[in-house]
Coordinates of C-alpha atoms in Angstrom, one line a residue:
X139 CA -29.8 3.4 -25.5
X140 CA -27.8 1.4 -28.1
X141 CA -27.6 -2.3 -27.5
X142 CA -24.3 -2.8 -29.4
X143 CA -20.7 -2.1 -28.5
X144 CA -20.1 -0.1 -31.8
X145 CA -22.2 1.4 -34.6
X146 CA -21.2 1.6 -38.2
X147 CA -21.5 5.0 -40.0
X148 CA -22.2 5.5 -43.7
X149 CA -18.5 6.7 -44.0
X150 CA -17.3 3.3 -42.8
X151 CA -16.1 4.7 -39.4
X152 CA -17.0 2.7 -36.2
X153 CA -18.4 4.7 -33.3
X154 CA -18.1 3.2 -29.8
X155 CA -21.2 3.3 -27.6
X156 CA -21.1 3.7 -23.8
X157 CA -20.9 -0.1 -23.5
X158 CA -17.3 0.1 -24.8
X159 CA -16.1 2.5 -22.1
X160 CA -13.1 1.5 -19.9
X161 CA -12.2 2.3 -16.3
X162 CA -9.2 4.6 -16.6
X163 CA -10.8 7.5 -18.5
X164 CA -14.5 8.1 -19.0
X165 CA -13.7 9.2 -22.6
X166 CA -11.6 6.1 -23.5
X167 CA -12.4 2.5 -24.3
X168 CA -11.7 -0.7 -22.4
X169 CA -9.1 -2.6 -24.4
X170 CA -11.4 -5.6 -24.8
X171 CA -13.8 -3.7 -27.0
X172 CA -11.4 -2.9 -29.8
X173 CA -9.7 -6.3 -29.4
X174 CA -13.0 -8.0 -30.0
X175 CA -13.9 -5.7 -32.9
X176 CA -10.5 -6.2 -34.7
X177 CA -10.7 -10.0 -34.1
X178 CA -14.1 -10.2 -35.7
X179 CA -12.8 -8.4 -38.8
X180 CA -9.7 -10.6 -38.9
X181 CA -12.0 -13.7 -39.0
X182 CA -13.7 -12.4 -42.2
X183 CA -10.5 -11.9 -44.2
X184 CA -10.3 -14.2 -47.2
X185 CA -8.7 -16.3 -48.4
X186 CA -7.6 -18.3 -45.3
X187 CA -10.8 -18.6 -43.2
X188 CA -10.2 -22.3 -42.9
X189 CA -6.9 -21.8 -41.1
X190 CA -7.2 -21.7 -37.2
X191 CA -5.9 -18.7 -35.3
X192 CA -2.7 -19.4 -33.3
X193 CA -2.0 -15.9 -32.0
X194 CA -3.7 -12.5 -31.6
X195 CA -1.6 -9.5 -30.5
X196 CA -2.7 -5.9 -29.7
X197 CA -0.5 -2.9 -28.9
X198 CA -2.4 0.0 -27.3
X199 CA -0.3 2.9 -28.5
X200 CA -2.7 5.6 -27.1
X201 CA -5.9 5.5 -25.1
X202 CA -8.6 4.5 -27.7
X203 CA -11.1 7.4 -27.5
X204 CA -14.9 7.2 -27.2
X205 CA -15.0 8.7 -30.7
X206 CA -15.4 7.6 -34.4
X207 CA -12.7 5.2 -35.4
X208 CA -11.2 4.0 -38.7
X209 CA -10.0 0.4 -39.0
X210 CA -7.7 -0.8 -41.8
X211 CA -6.6 -4.4 -42.2
X212 CA -4.3 -6.2 -44.6
X213 CA -2.7 -9.6 -45.2
X214 CA 1.1 -9.1 -44.8
X215 CA 2.1 -12.7 -45.1
X216 CA -0.1 -14.6 -47.5
X217 CA 0.1 -18.4 -47.8
X218 CA -1.9 -21.6 -47.8
X219 CA -0.4 -22.9 -44.5
X220 CA 0.7 -19.7 -42.7
X221 CA -0.8 -16.3 -42.8
X222 CA -0.1 -13.1 -40.9
X223 CA -2.7 -10.4 -40.7
X224 CA -2.3 -6.8 -39.5
X225 CA -4.8 -4.1 -38.4
X226 CA -4.4 -0.4 -37.6
X227 CA -7.1 1.5 -35.6
X228 CA -7.1 5.3 -35.9
X229 CA -8.9 8.2 -34.3
X230 CA -8.9 11.5 -36.3
X231 CA -5.9 10.1 -38.2
X232 CA -3.8 9.2 -35.1
X233 CA -2.8 5.6 -34.7
X234 CA -4.2 4.3 -31.4
X235 CA -4.0 0.5 -31.7
X236 CA -1.9 -1.8 -33.9
X237 CA -2.9 -5.5 -34.0
X238 CA -1.7 -8.7 -35.7
X239 CA -2.9 -12.2 -36.0
X240 CA -1.3 -15.5 -37.1
X241 CA -3.3 -18.2 -38.8
X242 CA -1.6 -21.5 -39.4
X243 CA -2.5 -25.0 -40.7
X244 CA -4.3 -27.2 -38.2
X245 CA -2.5 -30.1 -36.6
X246 CA -3.5 -33.3 -38.5
X247 CA -5.7 -35.9 -37.1
X248 CA -5.3 -38.6 -35.9
X249 CA -2.1 -38.4 -34.0
X250 CA 0.1 -41.1 -32.5
X251 CA -1.1 -42.2 -29.0
X252 CA 2.2 -41.0 -27.5
X253 CA 1.4 -37.5 -28.5
X254 CA -2.1 -37.8 -27.1
X255 CA -0.8 -39.2 -23.8
X256 CA 1.6 -36.3 -23.4
X257 CA -1.2 -33.8 -24.2
X258 CA -3.4 -35.4 -21.5
X259 CA -0.6 -35.3 -18.9
X260 CA -0.1 -31.5 -19.5
X261 CA -3.7 -30.5 -19.7
X262 CA -4.9 -27.9 -17.1
X263 CA -7.8 -29.2 -15.0
X264 CA -11.1 -28.0 -16.2
X265 CA -12.8 -25.2 -14.2
X266 CA -16.1 -25.5 -12.6
X267 CA -18.8 -24.2 -15.0
X268 CA -20.4 -20.7 -15.0
X269 CA -23.5 -22.1 -13.4
X270 CA -21.4 -22.7 -10.2
X271 CA -20.0 -19.1 -10.2
X272 CA -21.4 -16.0 -8.3
X273 CA -23.0 -13.4 -10.5
X274 CA -21.1 -10.1 -10.0
X275 CA -21.9 -6.6 -11.2
X276 CA -18.3 -5.7 -11.7
X277 CA -16.3 -2.6 -12.6
X278 CA -13.1 -1.1 -11.2
X279 CA -14.5 2.5 -11.3
X280 CA -18.3 2.8 -11.2
X281 CA -20.8 0.0 -11.5
X282 CA -23.7 2.4 -12.1
X283 CA -22.3 3.7 -15.4
X284 CA -22.4 1.9 -18.7
X285 CA -19.0 0.4 -19.5
X286 CA -17.5 -2.7 -21.1
X287 CA -17.3 -4.3 -17.6
X288 CA -20.5 -3.2 -16.0
X289 CA -23.1 -3.2 -18.8
X290 CA -21.5 -5.2 -21.7
X291 CA -20.2 -8.2 -19.8
X292 CA -22.0 -10.8 -17.6
X293 CA -19.6 -12.1 -15.0
X294 CA -19.7 -15.1 -12.6
X295 CA -16.8 -15.4 -10.2
X296 CA -15.4 -18.8 -9.1
X297 CA -12.5 -17.4 -7.0
X298 CA -11.3 -13.9 -6.0
X299 CA -14.8 -12.4 -6.1
X300 CA -15.4 -8.9 -4.6
X301 CA -16.2 -8.5 -1.0
X302 CA -19.2 -6.9 0.8
X303 CA -21.8 -9.4 -0.4
X304 CA -21.8 -8.1 -4.0
X305 CA -21.3 -11.6 -5.3
X306 CA -25.0 -12.4 -5.0
X307 CA -26.5 -8.9 -5.6
X308 CA -26.4 -7.6 -9.2
X309 CA -27.1 -4.1 -8.0
X310 CA -24.6 -4.0 -5.1
X311 CA -21.3 -2.0 -5.5
X312 CA -18.4 -4.3 -6.3
X313 CA -15.5 -3.9 -3.8
X314 CA -12.2 -5.5 -4.9
X315 CA -10.8 -8.3 -2.8
X316 CA -7.3 -7.4 -4.2
X317 CA -6.2 -11.0 -4.0
X318 CA -4.0 -10.9 -7.1
X319 CA -5.7 -14.0 -8.4
X320 CA -9.2 -14.7 -9.8
X321 CA -11.2 -17.2 -11.8
X322 CA -14.2 -15.8 -13.5
X323 CA -16.6 -16.7 -16.3
X324 CA -17.7 -14.0 -18.7
X325 CA -20.2 -13.6 -21.5
X326 CA -20.7 -10.6 -23.6
X327 CA -24.3 -9.2 -23.4
X328 CA -24.4 -7.2 -26.6
X329 CA -23.2 -7.7 -30.2
X330 CA -20.2 -5.7 -31.5
X331 CA -22.4 -4.2 -34.3
X332 CA -26.2 -4.1 -34.5
X333 CA -27.6 -7.4 -35.9
X334 CA -24.2 -9.2 -36.2
X335 CA -23.9 -12.4 -34.1
X336 CA -20.9 -12.6 -31.9
X337 CA -18.3 -15.3 -32.7
X338 CA -16.7 -17.4 -30.0
X339 CA -13.2 -16.0 -31.0
X340 CA -14.4 -12.4 -30.8
X341 CA -15.9 -13.1 -27.4
X342 CA -12.6 -14.6 -26.2
X343 CA -10.7 -11.5 -27.4
X344 CA -13.0 -9.2 -25.5
X345 CA -12.7 -11.3 -22.3
X346 CA -8.9 -11.7 -22.5
X347 CA -8.3 -8.0 -21.7
X348 CA -9.9 -8.3 -18.2
X349 CA -7.0 -10.2 -16.6
X350 CA -5.4 -7.2 -14.9
X351 CA -8.8 -6.0 -13.6
X352 CA -10.3 -9.1 -12.1
X353 CA -7.0 -10.1 -10.5
X354 CA -5.9 -6.7 -9.3
X355 CA -3.4 -6.6 -6.5
X356 CA -3.4 -2.8 -6.0
X357 CA -6.3 -0.5 -5.0
X358 CA -7.8 1.3 -8.1
X359 CA -8.2 4.5 -6.1
X360 CA -4.5 4.8 -5.4
X361 CA -2.8 3.2 -8.4
X362 CA -3.0 2.7 -12.2
X363 CA -2.2 -0.7 -13.6
X364 CA -3.0 -0.2 -17.3
X365 CA -2.1 -2.9 -19.8
X366 CA 0.1 -1.6 -22.7
X367 CA -0.6 -4.7 -24.8
X368 CA -2.6 -7.9 -25.0
X369 CA -1.1 -11.2 -26.3
X370 CA -3.4 -14.2 -26.9
X371 CA -2.0 -17.6 -27.8
X372 CA -4.5 -20.3 -28.8
X373 CA -4.3 -24.0 -28.4
X374 CA -7.6 -24.6 -30.2
X375 CA -10.5 -22.5 -31.4
X376 CA -13.0 -21.5 -28.6
X377 CA -16.6 -22.7 -28.6
X378 CA -19.8 -21.3 -27.1
X379 CA -20.7 -18.0 -25.4
X380 CA -18.9 -18.3 -22.0
X381 CA -15.2 -17.7 -21.7
X382 CA -13.3 -18.0 -18.4
X383 CA -10.1 -16.4 -17.2
X384 CA -8.0 -18.0 -14.5
X385 CA -6.0 -14.9 -13.9
X386 CA -2.9 -14.0 -11.9
X387 CA -1.2 -10.6 -11.5
X388 CA 2.5 -10.4 -10.4
X389 CA 4.3 -7.1 -9.9
X390 CA 8.1 -7.2 -9.8
X391 CA 9.5 -4.1 -7.9
X392 CA 11.9 -2.2 -10.2
X393 CA 10.9 -4.6 -13.0
X394 CA 7.7 -5.3 -14.9
X395 CA 4.2 -6.1 -13.9
X396 CA 2.4 -8.9 -15.7
X397 CA -1.1 -10.3 -15.7
X398 CA -1.3 -13.9 -17.0
X399 CA -4.5 -15.7 -17.7
X400 CA -5.3 -19.3 -18.6
X401 CA -8.4 -19.1 -20.8
X402 CA -11.2 -21.7 -20.8
X403 CA -14.5 -22.4 -22.6
X404 CA -17.0 -24.9 -21.3
X405 CA -15.1 -27.7 -23.1
X406 CA -11.8 -27.0 -21.4
X407 CA -8.6 -25.0 -21.7
X408 CA -8.3 -22.8 -24.9
X409 CA -5.1 -20.8 -24.5
X410 CA -3.2 -18.1 -22.7
X411 CA -3.5 -14.3 -22.4
X412 CA -0.7 -12.0 -21.1
X413 CA -0.7 -8.3 -20.4
X414 CA 2.3 -6.0 -19.7
X415 CA 1.2 -3.5 -17.1
X416 CA 2.0 0.2 -16.7
X417 CA 1.9 0.6 -12.9
X418 CA 2.1 3.8 -11.0
X419 CA 0.6 5.9 -8.2
X420 CA -2.1 8.3 -9.1

């Protein structure tokens, strides 16, 4: 069994492994897998590596299939202080995901004390660390099958963890609490490609797409609540292996459903992730 999320073929195409699988279709990917992959490619685009990322945006135009994929990237706004990057992911020539990233000049240091005081007043309290969470073998559909949730991600819930004692038993089936709110630490178990270390930003992009799943407010067996997009806004660059989501799902009858997550690393708040949800009965 492959111990990476994707493999790279001699033709340059990227083939997902079973660790990339999502919950909605056994032949389609979890959105976090291509989000992490595209982010890792964005990070390597030169010139401009010194500019911190301010925004990452992903539009899932079609289900991303468990099949060979072609990824094309380009710089659409070059500059020394502001850059915009774009990526297109295709399967058999069909565009399945479009992504963009904004890199901008870092805020200078030091800053006046008044600016630092305002930042401290508006800082989200730090979450308890992953060592204080409950280890969960989590998946919306089937915890026994390889997937991006069940086999590629290690999870430790601080709040909103599944019921039925699964929080302390890695092999127990995970039953959703359906609280609409959850705080959970996550760490990717496998590299995106064989032999390539995971970067903190790629880890964050992979985790960010879990907001609608961990904070689900509707039963998976009766409803779909698939995110059509993923928008990540960053206050600083993440550090370390663990990323936490403090996630909330709100559904507005006759309107739009949203999942919103405050993202943390072990040093504090990092940014925000939002997902617009396509909600319907099965």
